[in-house]
Coordinates of C-alpha atoms and ligand atoms in Angstrom, one line a residue:
M600 CA 53.2 222.3 335.5
I601 CA 50.2 224.3 334.5
I602 CA 50.1 226.3 331.4
T603 CA 47.6 229.1 331.6
C604 CA 46.4 231.4 329.0
K605 CA 45.7 235.0 329.8
D606 CA 43.2 235.6 327.0
S607 CA 39.5 235.2 327.7
S608 CA 38.1 232.2 326.0
F609 CA 35.8 234.3 323.8
R610 CA 38.6 236.3 322.4
L611 CA 40.6 233.2 321.9
R612 CA 37.9 231.4 320.0
Y613 CA 37.0 234.2 317.6
Y614 CA 40.1 236.3 317.1
F615 CA 43.0 234.3 318.1
Y616 CA 44.0 232.9 314.8
E617 CA 44.2 236.2 312.8
E618 CA 46.0 237.9 315.6
I619 CA 48.6 235.3 316.2
L620 CA 49.2 234.9 312.5
K621 CA 50.1 238.5 312.2
E622 CA 52.5 238.3 315.1
L623 CA 53.8 235.0 314.1
Y624 CA 54.8 236.3 310.7
G625 CA 58.1 237.7 312.0
L626 CA 58.9 234.5 313.8
I627 CA 58.1 232.4 310.7
I628 CA 60.4 234.5 308.5
M629 CA 63.2 234.1 311.1
A630 CA 62.6 230.4 311.3
K631 CA 62.6 230.2 307.5
R632 CA 65.9 231.9 307.3
D633 CA 67.1 229.7 310.1
E634 CA 68.1 232.6 312.2
V635 CA 66.5 231.0 315.2
L636 CA 68.7 228.0 315.7
D637 CA 67.6 226.9 319.1
R638 CA 64.4 224.9 319.5
K639 CA 63.9 226.3 323.0
K640 CA 64.1 229.8 321.7
L641 CA 61.4 229.0 319.1
V642 CA 59.2 227.4 321.6
Y643 CA 59.6 230.3 324.0
Q644 CA 58.7 232.9 321.3
L645 CA 55.8 230.9 320.2
Y646 CA 54.5 230.7 323.8
K647 CA 55.0 234.4 324.1
I648 CA 53.0 235.1 321.0
L649 CA 50.3 232.7 322.1
N650 CA 50.2 234.5 325.5
I651 CA 50.9 231.3 327.3
T652 CA 52.7 231.7 330.6
Q653 CA 55.2 229.1 331.6
D654 CA 56.4 228.9 335.2
D655 CA 59.4 226.8 334.6
T656 CA 61.2 227.2 331.3
D657 CA 63.3 224.1 331.9
N658 CA 60.3 222.0 332.3
T659 CA 59.9 218.9 330.0
E660 CA 56.8 220.6 328.6
F661 CA 59.3 222.2 326.2
N662 CA 60.2 218.9 324.8
T663 CA 56.7 217.7 324.1
F664 CA 55.1 217.5 320.8
F665 CA 52.9 220.4 319.9
D666 CA 49.7 219.5 318.3
S667 CA 46.2 219.6 319.8
K668 CA 47.4 222.0 322.6
I669 CA 48.0 224.7 320.0
L670 CA 45.4 223.6 317.5
N671 CA 42.8 223.7 320.2
K672 CA 43.4 227.4 320.6
I673 CA 42.6 228.0 317.0
D674 CA 38.9 228.6 316.2
F675 CA 37.3 225.3 315.2
K676 CA 35.7 226.8 312.2
R677 CA 39.0 228.2 310.9
R678 CA 40.6 224.8 311.4
K679 CA 37.8 223.0 309.7
S680 CA 38.1 225.3 306.7
K681 CA 41.7 224.4 306.4
G682 CA 41.2 220.7 307.2
Q683 CA 43.5 220.8 310.2
F684 CA 43.1 217.7 312.4
V685 CA 45.8 215.7 314.0
T686 CA 46.2 211.9 313.5
P687 CA 46.1 210.0 316.8
S688 CA 49.7 209.0 317.4
I689 CA 49.0 205.2 317.6
L690 CA 47.5 205.4 314.1
A691 CA 50.4 207.5 312.9
N692 CA 52.8 204.9 314.4
F693 CA 50.9 202.0 312.6
M694 CA 51.1 203.8 309.3
A695 CA 54.7 204.7 309.6
K696 CA 55.7 201.1 310.6
W697 CA 53.8 199.7 307.6
V698 CA 55.3 202.0 305.0
L699 CA 58.8 201.4 306.3
L700 CA 58.6 197.7 306.4
N701 CA 61.1 196.2 303.9
Q702 CA 62.0 199.7 302.6
K703 CA 65.2 201.7 302.6
P704 CA 63.7 204.9 301.5
K705 CA 65.6 207.9 300.1
K706 CA 62.7 210.2 299.5
I707 CA 59.7 210.5 301.8
L708 CA 56.7 212.8 301.2
D709 CA 54.0 214.1 303.5
P710 CA 51.9 216.4 301.2
A711 CA 49.8 217.9 304.1
I712 CA 52.2 217.8 307.1
G713 CA 50.2 219.7 309.7
T714 CA 52.0 219.5 313.0
G715 CA 54.2 216.7 311.7
I716 CA 52.9 213.8 313.6
L717 CA 53.2 211.3 310.8
I718 CA 56.8 212.3 310.0
K719 CA 57.6 212.2 313.7
E720 CA 56.6 208.5 313.7
I721 CA 58.5 207.9 310.4
L722 CA 61.6 209.4 312.0
K723 CA 61.2 207.2 315.1
S724 CA 60.8 204.0 313.0
I725 CA 63.3 204.9 310.4
K726 CA 66.1 205.0 312.9
K727 CA 65.3 201.5 314.0
E728 CA 64.8 200.1 310.5
N729 CA 67.2 202.1 308.5
G730 CA 70.2 202.8 310.6
Q731 CA 71.7 206.1 309.5
N732 CA 70.9 205.7 305.8
K733 CA 70.6 208.9 303.8
F734 CA 67.1 210.1 303.3
R735 CA 65.2 213.3 302.8
I736 CA 61.7 214.2 303.9
Y737 CA 59.6 216.6 302.0
G738 CA 56.7 218.1 303.9
F739 CA 54.1 220.5 302.4
D740 CA 51.6 222.7 304.1
R741 CA 49.7 225.8 302.9
D742 CA 49.6 227.2 306.4
N743 CA 52.6 229.1 307.8
L744 CA 51.7 228.2 311.3
M745 CA 51.7 224.5 310.7
I746 CA 55.1 224.7 309.1
L747 CA 56.4 226.6 312.1
I748 CA 55.0 224.1 314.5
T749 CA 56.4 221.2 312.6
K750 CA 59.7 223.0 312.5
I751 CA 59.7 223.1 316.3
N752 CA 58.3 219.6 316.7
L753 CA 60.9 218.0 314.5
F754 CA 63.8 220.3 315.4
E755 CA 66.4 217.7 316.0
N756 CA 65.9 216.2 312.6
K757 CA 65.9 219.4 310.6
G758 CA 68.9 218.1 308.7
H759 CA 66.7 215.6 306.9
L760 CA 63.7 217.9 306.4
D761 CA 62.5 220.1 303.6
L762 CA 59.5 222.0 304.9
I763 CA 57.7 223.7 302.1
N764 CA 55.1 226.4 302.8
E765 CA 53.2 226.0 299.6
D766 CA 50.0 224.6 298.2
F767 CA 50.9 221.0 297.4
F768 CA 49.0 221.1 294.1
E769 CA 50.8 224.2 292.9
N770 CA 54.3 222.7 293.2
N771 CA 54.6 220.9 289.8
L772 CA 56.5 218.0 291.4
E773 CA 58.5 216.1 288.9
E774 CA 60.3 213.7 291.2
K775 CA 58.9 210.5 292.7
F776 CA 58.9 209.2 296.2
D777 CA 59.7 205.9 297.9
I778 CA 57.2 206.6 300.7
I779 CA 54.2 208.9 300.8
I780 CA 52.3 209.2 304.0
A781 CA 49.4 211.6 304.7
N782 CA 46.4 212.6 306.6
P783 CA 45.1 215.0 303.9
P784 CA 42.6 217.8 304.7
Y785 CA 39.0 216.9 304.7
I786 CA 37.2 219.8 303.1
K787 CA 34.0 219.4 301.1
S788 CA 34.3 220.2 297.4
N789 CA 32.1 223.2 297.7
K790 CA 34.4 224.8 300.3
I791 CA 37.7 224.3 298.4
E792 CA 39.2 227.6 297.2
R793 CA 41.2 226.5 294.3
L794 CA 39.1 223.5 293.2
S795 CA 39.5 223.9 289.5
L796 CA 43.3 224.1 289.7
Y797 CA 43.4 221.0 291.8
H798 CA 41.2 219.1 289.3
Q799 CA 43.5 220.3 286.5
V800 CA 46.6 219.0 288.2
V801 CA 45.0 215.6 289.0
S802 CA 43.5 215.3 285.5
N803 CA 46.9 216.1 284.0
S804 CA 48.6 213.5 286.1
V805 CA 46.1 210.6 285.7
G806 CA 44.5 211.4 282.5
V807 CA 41.0 211.2 284.0
D808 CA 38.6 214.1 285.0
L809 CA 37.3 213.4 288.4
D810 CA 33.7 214.2 289.5
K811 CA 33.4 217.8 290.6
F812 CA 32.1 216.7 294.0
T813 CA 35.3 214.7 294.8
G814 CA 36.5 215.5 298.3
L815 CA 39.8 217.2 298.7
Y816 CA 41.3 214.2 300.5
A817 CA 40.5 212.0 297.4
L818 CA 42.2 214.5 295.1
F819 CA 45.3 214.2 297.3
L820 CA 45.2 210.4 297.2
V821 CA 44.8 210.2 293.4
Y822 CA 47.5 212.7 292.8
C823 CA 49.9 211.1 295.3
V824 CA 49.4 207.7 293.7
T825 CA 51.0 209.1 290.5
L826 CA 54.0 210.3 292.6
L827 CA 54.9 207.0 294.0
K828 CA 58.1 205.2 292.8
K829 CA 58.0 201.7 291.6
R830 CA 57.8 199.4 294.6
G831 CA 57.2 202.5 296.7
K832 CA 54.6 202.5 299.5
L833 CA 51.8 204.8 300.5
A834 CA 49.6 205.1 303.6
F835 CA 46.7 207.5 303.8
I836 CA 44.2 208.0 306.6
I837 CA 41.0 209.5 305.1
P838 CA 37.3 209.5 305.4
S839 CA 35.6 206.3 304.1
E840 CA 33.0 208.4 302.2
F841 CA 34.4 207.7 298.7
L842 CA 33.8 204.0 299.1
N843 CA 30.1 204.5 298.8
A844 CA 29.7 208.0 297.3
N845 CA 29.0 208.6 293.6
Y846 CA 32.2 210.6 293.2
G847 CA 34.2 207.6 294.5
V848 CA 33.4 205.5 291.5
K849 CA 36.2 207.1 289.4
V850 CA 38.5 207.2 292.4
K851 CA 38.1 203.4 293.0
D852 CA 38.5 202.7 289.3
I853 CA 41.8 204.6 289.1
L854 CA 43.1 202.8 292.2
L855 CA 42.1 199.4 291.0
K856 CA 43.6 199.9 287.5
N857 CA 46.8 201.6 288.5
I858 CA 48.1 200.5 291.8
R859 CA 48.3 197.5 294.1
I860 CA 46.0 198.1 297.0
E861 CA 47.3 196.0 299.9
A862 CA 44.6 196.7 302.4
L863 CA 41.7 198.9 303.4
I864 CA 41.2 199.3 307.1
Y865 CA 37.8 200.6 308.1
F866 CA 37.5 202.0 311.6
D867 CA 33.9 201.6 312.7
T868 CA 34.6 203.1 316.1
K869 CA 34.2 206.0 318.4
D870 CA 37.6 205.4 320.0
F871 CA 38.8 208.5 318.3
V872 CA 37.0 211.3 316.5
F873 CA 38.5 213.9 314.2
N874 CA 36.5 216.6 315.9
D875 CA 33.3 215.7 314.3
V876 CA 34.7 215.9 310.9
M877 CA 34.4 212.3 310.0
S878 CA 32.8 209.6 312.0
S879 CA 34.2 206.6 310.1
C880 CA 37.7 206.7 308.7
L881 CA 39.8 204.5 306.6
I882 CA 43.5 203.7 306.3
V883 CA 44.5 202.9 302.7
L884 CA 47.7 200.9 302.3
I885 CA 49.2 200.9 298.8
D886 CA 52.2 199.2 297.4
N887 CA 53.4 200.1 293.9
S888 CA 54.5 196.6 293.0
D889 CA 53.3 194.5 290.1
F890 CA 49.9 192.9 290.6
S891 CA 47.5 190.8 288.7
P892 CA 43.7 190.6 288.6
E893 CA 44.1 187.7 291.0
H894 CA 45.7 189.9 293.7
N895 CA 43.7 189.8 296.9
I896 CA 42.9 193.1 298.6
K897 CA 42.4 192.8 302.4
F898 CA 39.2 194.4 303.7
I899 CA 39.5 194.8 307.5
K900 CA 36.9 196.3 309.7
T901 CA 37.6 197.1 313.3
T902 CA 35.5 198.4 316.1
T903 CA 38.4 199.6 318.2
I904 CA 41.9 201.1 317.7
N905 CA 43.3 198.9 320.5
N906 CA 44.0 196.0 318.1
L907 CA 46.4 197.7 315.8
D908 CA 49.1 195.1 316.5
D909 CA 46.8 192.3 315.3
I910 CA 45.8 194.3 312.3
F911 CA 49.5 194.9 311.5
N912 CA 50.1 191.1 311.6
V913 CA 47.0 190.4 309.4
V914 CA 48.2 192.9 306.8
T915 CA 51.8 191.9 306.7
D916 CA 51.8 188.1 307.4
N917 CA 49.7 185.8 305.2
S918 CA 50.2 182.9 307.7
Y919 CA 47.3 184.5 309.7
I920 CA 44.9 183.8 306.8
K921 CA 43.6 180.6 305.3
D922 CA 41.1 180.2 302.4
G923 CA 40.3 183.9 302.6
K924 CA 39.5 183.8 306.3
L925 CA 41.4 184.5 309.5
K926 CA 42.8 181.3 310.9
Q927 CA 41.9 182.4 314.4
N928 CA 39.2 184.9 315.2
I929 CA 40.4 188.3 316.5
A930 CA 38.1 190.2 318.8
N931 CA 36.5 193.3 317.3
L932 CA 37.9 192.6 313.9
I933 CA 36.2 191.4 310.7
Y934 CA 38.3 190.2 307.8
S935 CA 37.3 189.7 304.2
E936 CA 39.3 189.7 301.0
Y937 CA 38.4 190.3 297.4
K938 CA 40.4 189.7 294.2
V939 CA 40.9 192.8 292.1
K940 CA 38.9 191.2 289.3
Q941 CA 35.9 190.7 291.7
L942 CA 35.7 194.3 292.6
N943 CA 33.4 196.6 290.8
P944 CA 34.1 200.4 291.3
A945 CA 30.5 201.3 290.5
K946 CA 29.3 199.3 293.5
K947 CA 29.3 200.6 297.1
W948 CA 32.2 199.0 299.0
I949 CA 31.3 199.6 302.7
S950 CA 29.2 196.5 302.8
L951 CA 32.3 194.4 301.7
F952 CA 33.8 194.9 305.2
S953 CA 31.2 192.5 306.5
N954 CA 32.2 188.8 306.6
K955 CA 28.8 187.6 305.7
R956 CA 29.4 188.3 302.0
K957 CA 25.8 189.2 301.5
N958 CA 24.1 191.5 299.1
Y959 CA 20.8 192.4 300.6
G960 CA 19.6 194.2 297.5
E961 CA 19.2 190.9 295.8
L962 CA 17.9 188.7 298.6
E963 CA 14.4 187.8 298.0
H964 CA 13.6 187.4 301.7
F965 CA 14.2 191.1 302.3
I966 CA 11.6 193.7 301.7
P967 CA 11.5 197.5 301.8
L968 CA 10.2 198.7 305.2
G969 CA 7.5 200.5 303.3
F970 CA 6.0 197.2 302.4
Y971 CA 4.7 196.7 305.9
Y972 CA 4.9 200.2 307.3
K973 CA 3.9 203.8 306.4
V974 CA 6.4 206.5 307.4
I975 CA 4.8 209.9 308.1
R976 CA 6.5 213.1 309.3
G977 CA 5.6 214.4 312.7
I978 CA 3.1 217.3 313.5
A979 CA 4.2 220.7 312.1
T980 CA 2.7 223.2 314.5
G981 CA 3.9 226.3 312.9
A982 CA 5.1 227.6 316.2
N983 CA 6.3 224.9 318.6
N984 CA 7.0 227.2 321.4
F985 CA 3.5 228.5 321.4
F986 CA 1.5 225.3 320.6
T987 CA 3.4 223.2 323.2
L988 CA 3.2 223.8 326.9
S989 CA 4.8 222.7 330.1
E990 CA 2.9 221.7 333.3
S991 CA 3.5 225.1 334.8
E992 CA 2.3 226.9 331.7
I993 CA -1.0 224.9 331.6
N994 CA -1.6 225.7 335.3
R995 CA -0.8 229.3 334.8
W996 CA -3.2 229.7 331.8
K997 CA -5.7 227.2 333.3
I998 CA -6.0 225.3 330.0
P999 CA -8.5 222.4 330.4
E1000 CA -7.2 218.9 329.8
R1001 CA -9.6 218.3 326.9
Y1002 CA -7.5 220.7 324.7
L1003 CA -4.3 219.0 325.4
L1004 CA -2.5 215.9 324.1
P1005 CA 0.7 214.4 325.3
I1006 CA 3.6 215.1 322.9
I1007 CA 7.2 214.4 322.3
T1008 CA 8.8 217.6 321.2
K1009 CA 12.6 217.3 321.0
A1010 CA 14.9 214.5 319.9
R1011 CA 17.3 215.2 322.7
D1012 CA 14.5 214.5 325.3
I1013 CA 14.5 210.8 324.3
S1014 CA 17.1 208.1 324.8
P1015 CA 16.6 205.4 322.3
P1016 CA 15.5 202.7 321.8
I1017 CA 12.4 203.1 323.9
F1018 CA 10.1 205.9 325.2
T1019 CA 7.9 205.0 328.2
W1020 CA 5.3 206.8 330.4
H1021 CA 8.0 206.9 333.0
D1022 CA 10.2 208.9 330.7
Y1023 CA 7.2 211.1 329.8
N1024 CA 6.5 211.8 333.5
Q1025 CA 10.1 212.6 334.1
L1026 CA 10.0 215.3 331.4
K1027 CA 6.7 216.6 332.8
N1028 CA 8.3 216.8 336.3
D1029 CA 11.2 218.7 334.8
D1030 CA 8.7 221.2 333.5
K1031 CA 9.5 220.4 329.8
K1032 CA 7.0 221.1 327.1
V1033 CA 5.0 217.9 327.0
Y1034 CA 1.5 219.1 326.1
L1035 CA 0.3 219.9 322.6
L1036 CA -2.5 222.5 322.3
S1037 CA -4.8 220.5 320.2
I1038 CA -7.9 222.3 319.1
E1039 CA -10.1 221.1 316.3
E1040 CA -13.2 223.3 316.9
E1041 CA -13.8 227.0 317.4
I1042 CA -13.1 227.9 320.9
G1043 CA -15.6 229.0 323.6
N1044 CA -13.5 228.5 326.7
A1045 CA -12.4 231.8 328.2
S1046 CA -8.9 230.8 329.5
V1047 CA -8.0 229.1 326.2
K1048 CA -9.2 232.2 324.4
R1049 CA -6.9 234.4 326.5
Y1050 CA -4.0 232.2 325.7
L1051 CA -4.8 232.3 322.0
D1052 CA -5.0 236.1 322.2
T1053 CA -1.4 236.1 323.2
G1054 CA -0.6 234.2 320.1
I1055 CA -2.3 236.9 318.0
E1056 CA -0.3 239.5 319.8
Q1057 CA 2.9 237.6 318.8
E1058 CA 1.5 237.4 315.2
I1059 CA 1.6 233.6 315.3
D1060 CA -1.6 233.6 313.3
K1061 CA 0.3 235.3 310.5
R1062 CA 2.9 232.7 310.0
Y1063 CA 3.0 230.6 306.8
L1064 CA 1.5 227.4 308.3
T1065 CA -1.0 229.0 310.6
R1066 CA -2.4 231.5 308.2
N1067 CA -3.0 228.7 305.7
R1068 CA -5.2 226.8 308.1
R1069 CA -9.0 227.2 308.1
I1070 CA -8.6 228.6 311.7
W1071 CA -5.1 229.5 312.5
Y1072 CA -4.8 227.4 315.7
F1073 CA -6.4 224.2 314.3
M1074 CA -3.9 221.5 314.8
E1075 CA -3.3 218.8 312.1
H1076 CA -4.5 215.4 313.1
R1077 CA -2.2 212.4 313.6
E1078 CA -2.4 208.9 315.1
V1079 CA 0.1 207.9 317.7
A1080 CA 3.1 206.3 316.0
P1081 CA 4.2 203.0 317.7
V1082 CA 7.7 203.4 316.3
L1083 CA 9.6 206.6 315.8
I1084 CA 12.8 207.4 313.9
K1085 CA 14.9 210.5 314.5
V1086 CA 14.9 212.8 311.5
F1087 CA 18.4 214.1 312.1
N1088 CA 21.1 211.5 312.9
R1089 CA 24.8 211.7 313.4
G1090 CA 26.3 208.2 312.9
K1091 CA 23.9 205.4 313.6
I1092 CA 20.2 205.9 312.7
Q1093 CA 18.0 205.8 315.8
F1094 CA 14.7 204.0 316.0
I1095 CA 12.5 204.2 319.1
L1096 CA 9.7 202.1 320.4
N1097 CA 7.0 204.5 321.5
D1098 CA 5.4 202.7 324.5
T1099 CA 3.1 205.7 325.3
A1100 CA 0.2 207.4 323.6
C1101 CA 2.3 210.5 322.9
L1102 CA 2.2 212.2 319.5
N1103 CA 5.4 213.5 318.0
L1104 CA 6.6 216.8 316.4
T1105 CA 8.7 216.9 313.2
S1106 CA 12.0 216.0 314.9
F1107 CA 10.7 212.4 314.4
H1108 CA 9.0 210.5 311.7
G1109 CA 6.3 208.1 312.8
I1110 CA 6.4 204.5 311.6
Y1111 CA 2.9 203.0 311.3
P1112 CA 2.2 199.4 310.5
N1113 CA -0.1 199.1 307.4
D1114 CA -2.0 196.4 309.2
K1115 CA -2.7 195.9 313.0
R1116 CA -1.2 192.4 312.7
F1117 CA 2.2 193.8 312.0
M1118 CA 2.3 195.5 315.4
R1119 CA 3.6 192.2 316.6
F1120 CA 6.9 192.9 314.7
N1121 CA 7.6 196.3 316.3
K1122 CA 10.2 195.1 318.8
A1123 CA 11.8 192.7 316.2
L1124 CA 12.0 195.6 313.8
I1125 CA 13.9 197.8 316.3
S1126 CA 16.1 194.8 317.3
F1127 CA 16.9 194.4 313.6
F1128 CA 18.2 198.0 313.5
L1129 CA 20.2 197.3 316.7
S1130 CA 21.9 194.4 314.9
E1131 CA 24.9 194.7 312.6
Y1132 CA 22.7 193.6 309.7
G1133 CA 20.3 196.5 310.3
E1134 CA 23.2 198.8 310.3
D1135 CA 24.3 197.4 306.9
T1136 CA 20.9 197.7 305.2
V1137 CA 20.5 201.3 306.5
R1138 CA 24.0 202.0 305.1
L1139 CA 23.2 200.4 301.8
Q1140 CA 20.1 202.5 301.4
L1141 CA 21.4 205.8 302.5
R1142 CA 24.2 207.5 300.8
H1143 CA 27.3 207.5 303.0
Y1144 CA 27.8 210.9 304.4
G1145 CA 30.9 210.4 306.6
G1146 CA 30.5 212.4 309.8
G1147 CA 27.8 214.6 308.5
L1148 CA 24.3 215.0 309.9
K1149 CA 21.9 212.9 308.0
K1150 CA 18.4 214.2 307.4
L1151 CA 16.0 211.4 306.6
E1152 CA 13.0 211.9 304.5
P1153 CA 10.0 209.5 305.1
S1154 CA 10.5 208.1 301.6
D1155 CA 14.2 207.2 302.4
V1156 CA 13.1 205.3 305.5
E1157 CA 10.4 203.3 303.5
K1158 CA 13.1 202.1 301.1
I1159 CA 15.4 200.6 303.8
L1160 CA 15.4 196.8 303.5
I1161 CA 14.2 194.7 306.4
P1162 CA 13.7 191.0 306.8
D1163 CA 10.3 189.6 306.1
F1164 CA 9.1 189.1 309.6
T1165 CA 6.0 187.2 308.5
E1166 CA 8.5 184.3 307.6
F1167 CA 9.9 184.2 311.2
S1168 CA 9.0 181.5 313.6
N1169 CA 7.1 182.5 316.7
A1170 CA 10.0 181.3 318.9
D1171 CA 12.4 183.7 317.1
L1172 CA 10.1 186.6 317.3
T1173 CA 9.5 186.0 321.0
R1174 CA 13.2 185.7 321.7
L1175 CA 13.8 189.0 319.8
D1176 CA 11.2 190.7 321.9
Q1177 CA 12.9 189.4 325.1
C1178 CA 16.3 190.4 324.0
F1179 CA 15.0 193.9 323.1
E1180 CA 13.3 194.2 326.6
Q1181 CA 16.4 193.0 328.4
Y1182 CA 18.6 195.2 326.3
T1183 CA 16.6 198.4 327.0
E1184 CA 16.3 197.6 330.7
L1185 CA 20.1 197.2 331.1
S1186 CA 20.9 200.2 329.0
R1187 CA 18.5 202.2 331.2
E1188 CA 20.5 201.0 334.2
G1189 CA 23.6 202.2 332.5
S1190 CA 25.1 198.7 332.3
Q1191 CA 26.5 199.2 328.8
E1192 CA 28.7 196.2 329.0
R1193 CA 25.9 193.8 330.0
T1194 CA 23.8 195.1 327.1
L1195 CA 26.4 193.7 324.6
K1196 CA 25.3 190.2 325.5
F1197 CA 21.9 190.9 324.1
I1198 CA 23.2 192.7 321.0
D1199 CA 25.3 189.6 320.4
E1200 CA 22.3 187.4 320.8
I1201 CA 20.2 189.6 318.4
N1202 CA 23.1 189.4 315.9
H1203 CA 23.2 185.7 316.4
I1204 CA 19.4 185.2 315.7
F1205 CA 19.5 187.3 312.5
G1206 CA 22.9 185.8 311.6
N1207 CA 21.4 182.2 311.7
L1208 CA 18.5 183.3 309.5
F1209 CA 20.6 185.0 306.9
E1210 CA 23.4 182.5 306.6
H1211 CA 20.8 180.3 304.9
Y1212 CA 20.4 183.1 302.2
S1213 CA 24.0 184.3 302.0
F1214 CA 25.9 183.9 298.8
F1215 CA 29.0 185.1 297.2
E1216 CA 28.6 187.3 294.2
E1217 CA 31.5 187.1 291.6
T1218 CA 31.7 190.8 291.1
M1219 CA 31.3 193.0 294.2
Ligands
SAM2589 C1 44.4 216.8 308.4 S1 45.7 218.0 308.5 C2 47.0 216.8 308.6 C3 47.9 217.0 309.7 C4 49.0 216.0 310.0 N1 49.5 215.5 308.7 C5 48.4 214.9 310.8 O1 48.5 213.8 310.4 O2 48.0 215.1 311.9 C6 45.8 218.6 306.9 C7 46.8 219.7 306.7 O3 46.8 220.0 305.3 C8 47.0 221.4 305.1 N2 46.5 221.7 303.8 C9 45.3 222.0 303.4 N3 45.2 222.2 302.0 C10 46.5 222.1 301.6 C11 47.1 222.2 300.3 N4 46.4 222.4 299.2 N5 48.4 222.0 300.2 C12 49.2 221.7 301.3 N6 48.7 221.6 302.5 C13 47.3 221.8 302.7 C14 46.3 222.0 306.3 O4 46.8 223.3 306.6 C15 46.5 221.0 307.4 O5 47.6 221.3 308.2

């Protein structure tokens, strides 16, 4: 069956939410008063308001769970401002299964219920585990629409449900819960409407004032910890940001002191994304039983969500673990454990998910990148569109070659980790802007003059950068950078070997060896950043921004720790060069799977070298 929507997509994106909310209001009131007793009737009315036509009202579509289908129709910005993103159901199922294990709960809480997916999974498992024991579920959401959708989604279980359309922090809850499960909203502290009230509530409940930059999800977590009954269980899916961020120090401290953290599961994967909101997420599993400083907290990192059964076993069954390690390796999963007394909330915890137990900051064989390289921002033209030209433009204006230099203009024109002449020619053939108008003397050439006159007509000579030059069109001078780094990065930081004589604009910083001899290390350097160790040192250096866009300053890059390549054997350096070349060749061919072999080998080469230096610090 096809569900079609009559509205134009433009109208839907920008006006949909306000409009339907107005219309939905009546329906919500009815649903609240329980005047609409039939789920089908509710669904039908909702479809009508949403302007969705349905060919066959008896179709099974009526029985499906509403989440992304409806949420997708709501303007993304609006959803983002309310923190509305749906938990993938296999993660919801994992969390529900864990909280219900060995529990006969009477009171269950979801403080930010959204479309109800977590509670749906609870209800599925509770029937298996609990028989028909009496239990009540309390679900909060500030948003009317979410409450309505949950009401429809969980219609058959409405006897067990209290859906409360209120701000969770304003509810002055006095009771405690056997189970708390949540995917709380991710809204940055500067975007939260009632921030001071939330801080007040949390501060009253834990007796600590949290940092004013604390993300809303962390306020939910800390508050909920205080609402958990003795021996109760809590599972939250949240961004991993607090593990490394400054505001997280107090959050980690409160958790360590007050509650037994069973496991932290860090998803370093693109298997699912919360619509760009967070790139790396974390499941926090908490059990409010007694614990001692000797209690081991499980740190699990996975690069896929397809091994949740294995993760469940590792979390719940200690026979999978021996001497702090997995008895048998599990693909895509790294396991470490730390005693409560070993953990220091003031330190960054993301690196603890690595099984190498290393602390690069204190390893003498690592040096800041700035020791061997200078990092310099790209050329700022003052008017990229004017000072860079395509092949057809230089032909049209008859600009002589001697005034032109090859240039890389846009980050999206490049696919890391290498840029070759072949790539450059491809861009040229596509008529992209690949020439920089590079003039360092007053001009006599008539055709260039004509082109410059058009710049004056457009008042390009009056812009801040151009008017501060001796002659407005004189371009700043730069050497070609053999290695480039993207200035804006989402997720992994991208380094590129520049195998051409192209200059670069400000979308890249250039990385220049301080000494010609260090050119020898360029491929090894980029290989290092392809390895898991490079990812770790980048992460250690740069504050963890979750899914945000990271803007790197040259000084940030110079601080990143790299191995001291001068200590490497020739054989290792040559092998790293070969791995890099084979990796780039295969990734160009699109054989992603075959490239993994070389990443493994690169990891292996660095792994062997670092094992020698690795050590275990008493306090992490
Ligand atoms: C990330 S969604 C969670 C949805 C659902 N629990 C899930 O797992 O898919 C967060 C929900 O919290 C709601 N919310 C935001 N601030 C809230 C507050 N202060 N009190 C209660 N609910 C809130 C939003 O409307 C949104 O539906």
